PDB file of C-alpha atoms in Angstrom:
ATOM      1  CA  MET O   1      -7.307   6.252  10.529  1.00 77.00           C
ATOM      2  CA  ASP O   2      -6.365   9.848  10.487  1.00 90.00           C
ATOM      3  CA  VAL O   3      -3.610   8.902  12.917  1.00 94.00           C
ATOM      4  CA  PHE O   4      -1.682   6.934  10.415  1.00 96.00           C
ATOM      5  CA  ARG O   5      -2.248   9.470   7.607  1.00 95.00           C
ATOM      6  CA  GLY O   6      -1.223  12.109   9.724  1.00 96.00           C
ATOM      7  CA  THR O   7       1.952  10.949  11.595  1.00 97.00           C
ATOM      8  CA  PRO O   8       5.377   9.744   9.931  1.00 97.00           C
ATOM      9  CA  LEU O   9       5.591   6.183   9.103  1.00 97.00           C
ATOM     10  CA  PHE O  10       9.144   6.245  10.983  1.00 96.00           C
ATOM     11  CA  VAL O  11       7.395   7.161  14.178  1.00 97.00           C
ATOM     12  CA  GLN O  12       4.579   4.723  13.881  1.00 97.00           C
ATOM     13  CA  ILE O  13       7.050   1.827  13.321  1.00 97.00           C
ATOM     14  CA  PHE O  14       9.243   2.748  16.623  1.00 96.00           C
ATOM     15  CA  ILE O  15       5.669   3.259  18.640  1.00 97.00           C
ATOM     16  CA  ILE O  16       4.403  -0.049  17.111  1.00 97.00           C
ATOM     17  CA  HIS O  17       7.604  -1.944  17.863  1.00 96.00           C
ATOM     18  CA  PHE O  18       8.379  -0.659  21.229  1.00 95.00           C
ATOM     19  CA  ALA O  19       5.116   0.226  22.829  1.00 96.00           C
ATOM     20  CA  VAL O  20       2.186  -1.385  21.283  1.00 96.00           C
ATOM     21  CA  ILE O  21       3.054  -4.722  20.526  1.00 96.00           C
ATOM     22  CA  PRO O  22       4.964  -5.385  23.718  1.00 95.00           C
ATOM     23  CA  GLY O  23       1.784  -3.753  25.427  1.00 95.00           C
ATOM     24  CA  ILE O  24      -0.330  -6.165  23.969  1.00 95.00           C
ATOM     25  CA  PHE O  25       1.807  -9.303  24.192  1.00 94.00           C
ATOM     26  CA  GLY O  26       3.818  -8.498  27.271  1.00 91.00           C
ATOM     27  CA  ALA O  27       6.937  -8.846  25.233  1.00 90.00           C
ATOM     28  CA  SER O  28       8.198  -7.940  21.843  1.00 88.00           C
ATOM     29  CA  GLN O  29       7.309 -10.284  19.202  1.00 93.00           C
ATOM     30  CA  GLY O  30      10.243  -9.383  16.912  1.00 92.00           C
ATOM     31  CA  PRO O  31      10.951  -6.696  14.310  1.00 94.00           C
ATOM     32  CA  VAL O  32       9.269  -8.733  11.446  1.00 94.00           C
ATOM     33  CA  VAL O  33       5.709  -8.626  13.197  1.00 95.00           C
ATOM     34  CA  SER O  34       6.092  -5.048  14.516  1.00 95.00           C
ATOM     35  CA  GLY O  35       6.979  -4.235  10.996  1.00 96.00           C
ATOM     36  CA  VAL O  36       4.322  -5.774   9.084  1.00 96.00           C
ATOM     37  CA  VAL O  37       1.763  -4.400  11.736  1.00 97.00           C
ATOM     38  CA  ALA O  38       3.003  -0.911  11.259  1.00 97.00           C
ATOM     39  CA  LEU O  39       3.371  -1.190   7.425  1.00 98.00           C
ATOM     40  CA  GLY O  40      -0.256  -2.897   7.249  1.00 98.00           C
ATOM     41  CA  LEU O  41      -1.935  -0.185   9.571  1.00 98.00           C
ATOM     42  CA  ASN O  42      -0.270   2.706   7.552  1.00 98.00           C
ATOM     43  CA  SER O  43      -1.122   1.312   4.159  1.00 98.00           C
ATOM     44  CA  ALA O  44      -4.446   0.410   4.966  1.00 98.00           C
ATOM     45  CA  ALA O  45      -5.468   3.786   5.999  1.00 97.00           C
ATOM     46  CA  TYR O  46      -4.329   5.083   2.754  1.00 98.00           C
ATOM     47  CA  VAL O  47      -5.966   2.238   0.790  1.00 98.00           C
ATOM     48  CA  ALA O  48      -9.072   2.830   2.839  1.00 97.00           C
ATOM     49  CA  GLU O  49      -9.192   6.581   1.568  1.00 97.00           C
ATOM     50  CA  ILE O  50      -8.349   5.531  -1.928  1.00 98.00           C
ATOM     51  CA  PHE O  51     -11.537   3.248  -2.236  1.00 98.00           C
ATOM     52  CA  ARG O  52     -13.717   5.607  -0.354  1.00 98.00           C
ATOM     53  CA  ALA O  53     -12.628   8.333  -2.946  1.00 98.00           C
ATOM     54  CA  GLY O  54     -13.082   6.031  -5.820  1.00 97.00           C
ATOM     55  CA  ILE O  55     -16.553   5.035  -4.788  1.00 97.00           C
ATOM     56  CA  GLN O  56     -17.599   8.752  -4.298  1.00 97.00           C
ATOM     57  CA  SER O  57     -16.167   9.648  -7.774  1.00 96.00           C
ATOM     58  CA  VAL O  58     -18.911   7.687  -9.332  1.00 96.00           C
ATOM     59  CA  ALA O  59     -21.934   9.795 -10.231  1.00 96.00           C
ATOM     60  CA  ARG O  60     -24.600   9.469  -7.729  1.00 94.00           C
ATOM     61  CA  GLY O  61     -27.125   8.897 -10.572  1.00 96.00           C
ATOM     62  CA  GLN O  62     -25.432   5.497 -11.230  1.00 97.00           C
ATOM     63  CA  MET O  63     -26.597   4.350  -7.987  1.00 96.00           C
ATOM     64  CA  GLU O  64     -30.336   5.783  -8.633  1.00 96.00           C
ATOM     65  CA  ALA O  65     -30.535   4.145 -11.928  1.00 97.00           C
ATOM     66  CA  ALA O  66     -29.564   0.706 -10.414  1.00 97.00           C
ATOM     67  CA  ARG O  67     -32.080   1.131  -7.713  1.00 96.00           C
ATOM     68  CA  SER O  68     -34.702   2.111 -10.104  1.00 97.00           C
ATOM     69  CA  LEU O  69     -33.950  -1.032 -11.981  1.00 96.00           C
ATOM     70  CA  GLY O  70     -34.722  -3.026  -8.822  1.00 97.00           C
ATOM     71  CA  LEU O  71     -31.376  -3.904  -7.594  1.00 97.00           C
ATOM     72  CA  THR O  72     -30.489  -3.910  -3.809  1.00 97.00           C
ATOM     73  CA  HIS O  73     -27.946  -1.459  -2.454  1.00 97.00           C
ATOM     74  CA  TRP O  74     -25.553  -4.133  -2.427  1.00 98.00           C
ATOM     75  CA  GLN O  75     -26.187  -5.394  -5.891  1.00 98.00           C
ATOM     76  CA  ALA O  76     -25.877  -2.044  -7.102  1.00 97.00           C
ATOM     77  CA  MET O  77     -22.572  -1.484  -5.392  1.00 97.00           C
ATOM     78  CA  ARG O  78     -21.293  -5.017  -6.810  1.00 97.00           C
ATOM     79  CA  TYR O  79     -22.659  -4.847 -10.506  1.00 97.00           C
ATOM     80  CA  VAL O  80     -22.552  -0.880 -10.997  1.00 97.00           C
ATOM     81  CA  ILE O  81     -20.493   1.136  -8.437  1.00 97.00           C
ATOM     82  CA  LEU O  82     -17.664  -0.898  -7.795  1.00 97.00           C
ATOM     83  CA  PRO O  83     -16.539  -1.915 -11.422  1.00 95.00           C
ATOM     84  CA  GLN O  84     -16.472   1.659 -12.055  1.00 95.00           C
ATOM     85  CA  ALA O  85     -14.627   2.861  -9.202  1.00 96.00           C
ATOM     86  CA  LEU O  86     -12.069  -0.083  -9.358  1.00 94.00           C
ATOM     87  CA  ARG O  87     -11.095   1.481 -12.754  1.00 93.00           C
ATOM     88  CA  ARG O  88     -10.478   4.869 -11.009  1.00 94.00           C
ATOM     89  CA  VAL O  89      -8.770   3.550  -7.873  1.00 96.00           C
ATOM     90  CA  LEU O  90      -6.365   1.486  -9.870  1.00 94.00           C
ATOM     91  CA  PRO O  91      -3.644   4.288 -10.296  1.00 94.00           C
ATOM     92  CA  PRO O  92      -3.440   5.631  -6.853  1.00 96.00           C
ATOM     93  CA  LEU O  93      -3.493   2.189  -5.632  1.00 96.00           C
ATOM     94  CA  THR O  94      -0.471   1.155  -7.736  1.00 95.00           C
ATOM     95  CA  ASN O  95       1.199   4.402  -6.235  1.00 96.00           C
ATOM     96  CA  GLU O  96       0.359   3.199  -2.743  1.00 97.00           C
ATOM     97  CA  PHE O  97       1.715  -0.351  -3.252  1.00 96.00           C
ATOM     98  CA  ILE O  98       4.981   1.190  -4.723  1.00 96.00           C
ATOM     99  CA  ALA O  99       5.010   3.578  -1.685  1.00 96.00           C
ATOM    100  CA  LEU O 100       4.755   0.521   0.667  1.00 97.00           C
ATOM    101  CA  LEU O 101       7.353  -1.389  -1.033  1.00 95.00           C
ATOM    102  CA  LYS O 102      10.029   1.511  -0.757  1.00 95.00           C
ATOM    103  CA  ASP O 103       8.618   2.359   2.773  1.00 96.00           C
ATOM    104  CA  SER O 104       9.726  -1.208   3.669  1.00 94.00           C
ATOM    105  CA  SER O 105      13.259   0.031   4.134  1.00 93.00           C
ATOM    106  CA  LEU O 106      12.353   2.009   6.834  1.00 95.00           C
ATOM    107  CA  LEU O 107      12.104  -1.056   8.783  1.00 93.00           C
ATOM    108  CA  ALA O 108      15.859  -1.344   8.920  1.00 90.00           C
ATOM    109  CA  ALA O 109      15.588   1.093  11.962  1.00 91.00           C
ATOM    110  CA  ILE O 110      14.179  -1.778  14.085  1.00 92.00           C
ATOM    111  CA  SER O 111      16.424  -4.429  12.568  1.00 88.00           C
ATOM    112  CA  ALA O 112      13.807  -6.131  10.512  1.00 88.00           C
ATOM    113  CA  PRO O 113      15.669  -8.443   7.917  1.00 88.00           C
ATOM    114  CA  GLU O 114      14.531  -6.493   4.796  1.00 89.00           C
ATOM    115  CA  LEU O 115      17.031  -5.244   1.765  1.00 90.00           C
ATOM    116  CA  THR O 116      18.360  -2.055   3.399  1.00 89.00           C
ATOM    117  CA  PHE O 117      18.934  -3.999   6.563  1.00 89.00           C
ATOM    118  CA  ALA O 118      21.014  -6.475   4.567  1.00 90.00           C
ATOM    119  CA  ALA O 119      22.744  -3.914   2.659  1.00 92.00           C
ATOM    120  CA  ARG O 120      23.780  -2.153   5.996  1.00 91.00           C
ATOM    121  CA  THR O 121      25.122  -5.764   7.172  1.00 91.00           C
ATOM    122  CA  ILE O 122      27.126  -5.927   3.971  1.00 93.00           C
ATOM    123  CA  LEU O 123      28.339  -2.629   4.401  1.00 94.00           C
ATOM    124  CA  GLY O 124      29.356  -3.108   8.021  1.00 94.00           C
ATOM    125  CA  ALA O 125      31.570  -6.472   6.945  1.00 95.00           C
ATOM    126  CA  THR O 126      32.944  -4.894   3.728  1.00 94.00           C
ATOM    127  CA  LEU O 127      33.275  -1.001   4.445  1.00 95.00           C
ATOM    128  CA  ARG O 128      32.051  -0.900   0.598  1.00 94.00           C
ATOM    129  CA  PRO O 129      28.968   1.303   0.325  1.00 94.00           C
ATOM    130  CA  TRP O 130      28.509   1.426  -3.391  1.00 95.00           C
ATOM    131  CA  GLU O 131      28.808  -2.450  -3.630  1.00 94.00           C
ATOM    132  CA  ALA O 132      26.235  -3.054  -0.632  1.00 93.00           C
ATOM    133  CA  PHE O 133      23.626  -0.206  -1.734  1.00 95.00           C
ATOM    134  CA  LEU O 134      23.777  -0.257  -5.554  1.00 96.00           C
ATOM    135  CA  PRO O 135      22.164  -3.942  -5.649  1.00 95.00           C
ATOM    136  CA  VAL O 136      19.584  -2.895  -3.145  1.00 94.00           C
ATOM    137  CA  ALA O 137      18.607   0.413  -5.287  1.00 95.00           C
ATOM    138  CA  PHE O 138      18.556  -1.740  -8.534  1.00 96.00           C
ATOM    139  CA  LEU O 139      16.080  -4.267  -6.789  1.00 95.00           C
ATOM    140  CA  TYR O 140      13.928  -1.633  -5.540  1.00 95.00           C
ATOM    141  CA  PHE O 141      13.984  -0.048  -8.865  1.00 97.00           C
ATOM    142  CA  LEU O 142      13.337  -3.591 -10.959  1.00 97.00           C
ATOM    143  CA  LEU O 143      10.319  -4.181  -8.500  1.00 96.00           C
ATOM    144  CA  THR O 144       8.693  -0.915  -8.984  1.00 96.00           C
ATOM    145  CA  THR O 145       9.127  -0.907 -12.559  1.00 97.00           C
ATOM    146  CA  ILE O 146       7.318  -4.405 -12.420  1.00 97.00           C
ATOM    147  CA  PHE O 147       4.518  -2.974 -10.427  1.00 95.00           C
ATOM    148  CA  THR O 148       4.115   0.001 -12.674  1.00 95.00           C
ATOM    149  CA  GLN O 149       4.010  -2.137 -15.791  1.00 96.00           C
ATOM    150  CA  VAL O 150       1.301  -4.600 -14.428  1.00 95.00           C
ATOM    151  CA  SER O 151      -0.670  -1.518 -13.612  1.00 93.00           C
ATOM    152  CA  TYR O 152      -0.333   0.052 -16.890  1.00 93.00           C
ATOM    153  CA  ALA O 153      -1.409  -3.359 -18.286  1.00 94.00           C
ATOM    154  CA  LEU O 154      -4.579  -3.593 -15.988  1.00 91.00           C
ATOM    155  CA  GLU O 155      -5.575  -0.132 -16.756  1.00 89.00           C
ATOM    156  CA  ARG O 156      -5.471  -0.725 -20.623  1.00 91.00           C
ATOM    157  CA  ARG O 157      -7.425  -3.945 -19.686  1.00 90.00           C
ATOM    158  CA  PHE O 158     -10.187  -2.136 -17.860  1.00 85.00           C
ATOM    159  CA  ALA O 159     -10.251   0.816 -19.861  1.00 80.00           C
ATOM    160  CA  HIS O 160     -10.671  -1.271 -23.316  1.00 67.00           C
ATOM    161  CA  GLY O 161     -13.837  -0.364 -24.969  1.00 54.00           C
ATOM    162  CA  ARG O 162     -15.338   1.245 -21.953  1.00 59.00           C
ATOM    163  CA  SER O 163     -16.193   4.833 -21.060  1.00 55.00           C
ATOM    164  CA  ASP O 164     -16.552   5.996 -17.330  1.00 52.00           C
ATOM    165  CA  GLU O 165     -20.202   7.142 -17.430  1.00 48.00           C
TER     166      GLU O 165
END
């Protein structure tokens, strides 16, 4: 997973679109498939790291206490560790999903039909950049604002009446 966190997403999109997917299937499967695979692998690497850090942030004594009460390792993870970790990973997880949304604009480089590609198509037909890109910028802003507000609501819900340890 360090390969995906340590290389630019733009480069990953091109490698997956022009080398990996054709190498596996013998031909390109289209820009949408390549884009979904590239964004999925890149985001999965970051999400895995976020969850790893969240689980490790829970005090070791929590697991020891759960085990001393007779819970198995998996029961302790499910009922004690993960609920605490989930509250802690929500803000960085929200940031990752917002970054994923904004990074989807990079798929225009391989002609995937997404917002930026649509704006470039409109620009090519009208030669009016403001009219082509301002609505796209507004849509990205609107979507990130919605994600952020949902995240704040979830954070408040998880934090209501609870302490971390």
